[in-house]
C-alpha angles and dihedrals in degrees: 000000000000096000113095104162142303125089090323088067091051091048089052093049091048095042094052093037091233111198100184127031141169111208135166115249090239092056091046092047090053091063130081111244116248136154115285103177094179094054101090100156125039121182118190128192148133093085140019117303109222121218093245090060090052089050091052101042110024101070111100097012145057106271111193125187110214124194130188140121121233088254089071097047094268107288120055101152133024132191127229110255107298124225129197114273096024125104115279107233133174088229129215133318118283119239114303093008121113122206117198125187107205139175126230090281092053091252121137114259122221120261113282091024117112118242140150118284118238122184128204139173143091092300091065117114118238095236143282118315111249094355108099095162094054090043091054092049097049105029100057132173113276106232090196095058117081091200093064096248121166131242129205119242103217099189089226125127115225142153136203112247129212093271093054097255128125120250115206110225103175141265111341092214091061099046 
């Protein structure tokens, strides 16, 4: 419980012969790269995964970029295995999750056009405990669901790329 990153993290992964791990990019970036033959699948998430991290850690394993706010039970989208030199995407929605890229009027934007990411599905939280104003602002009615379900307004700017994956572009409030 007292290991947060760095070479201690790598020693732990090697010592326990970990085969699958989910690590934040910051924790992974804090560690020196070395061979970990048992580590065959590496999921990263919690923040943007830069291309240099993919270049260091993807060779020889499945490197998956996972995206999802806590409000959607952690992972909402996942990339295909990434390889060095290819675009770093946040992938496509996981099963039963819907990802919508919408403009300021809550209308879908065309592929390749930036918009705000909204997430919907059974994994979505109901809101924030004791914070009705924030809940109303972030958990908004889903105009594409006839049953009146809600969708979560992530505040993140994304776009669909030519291969059908989402590209993370940053915080929508700052762009």
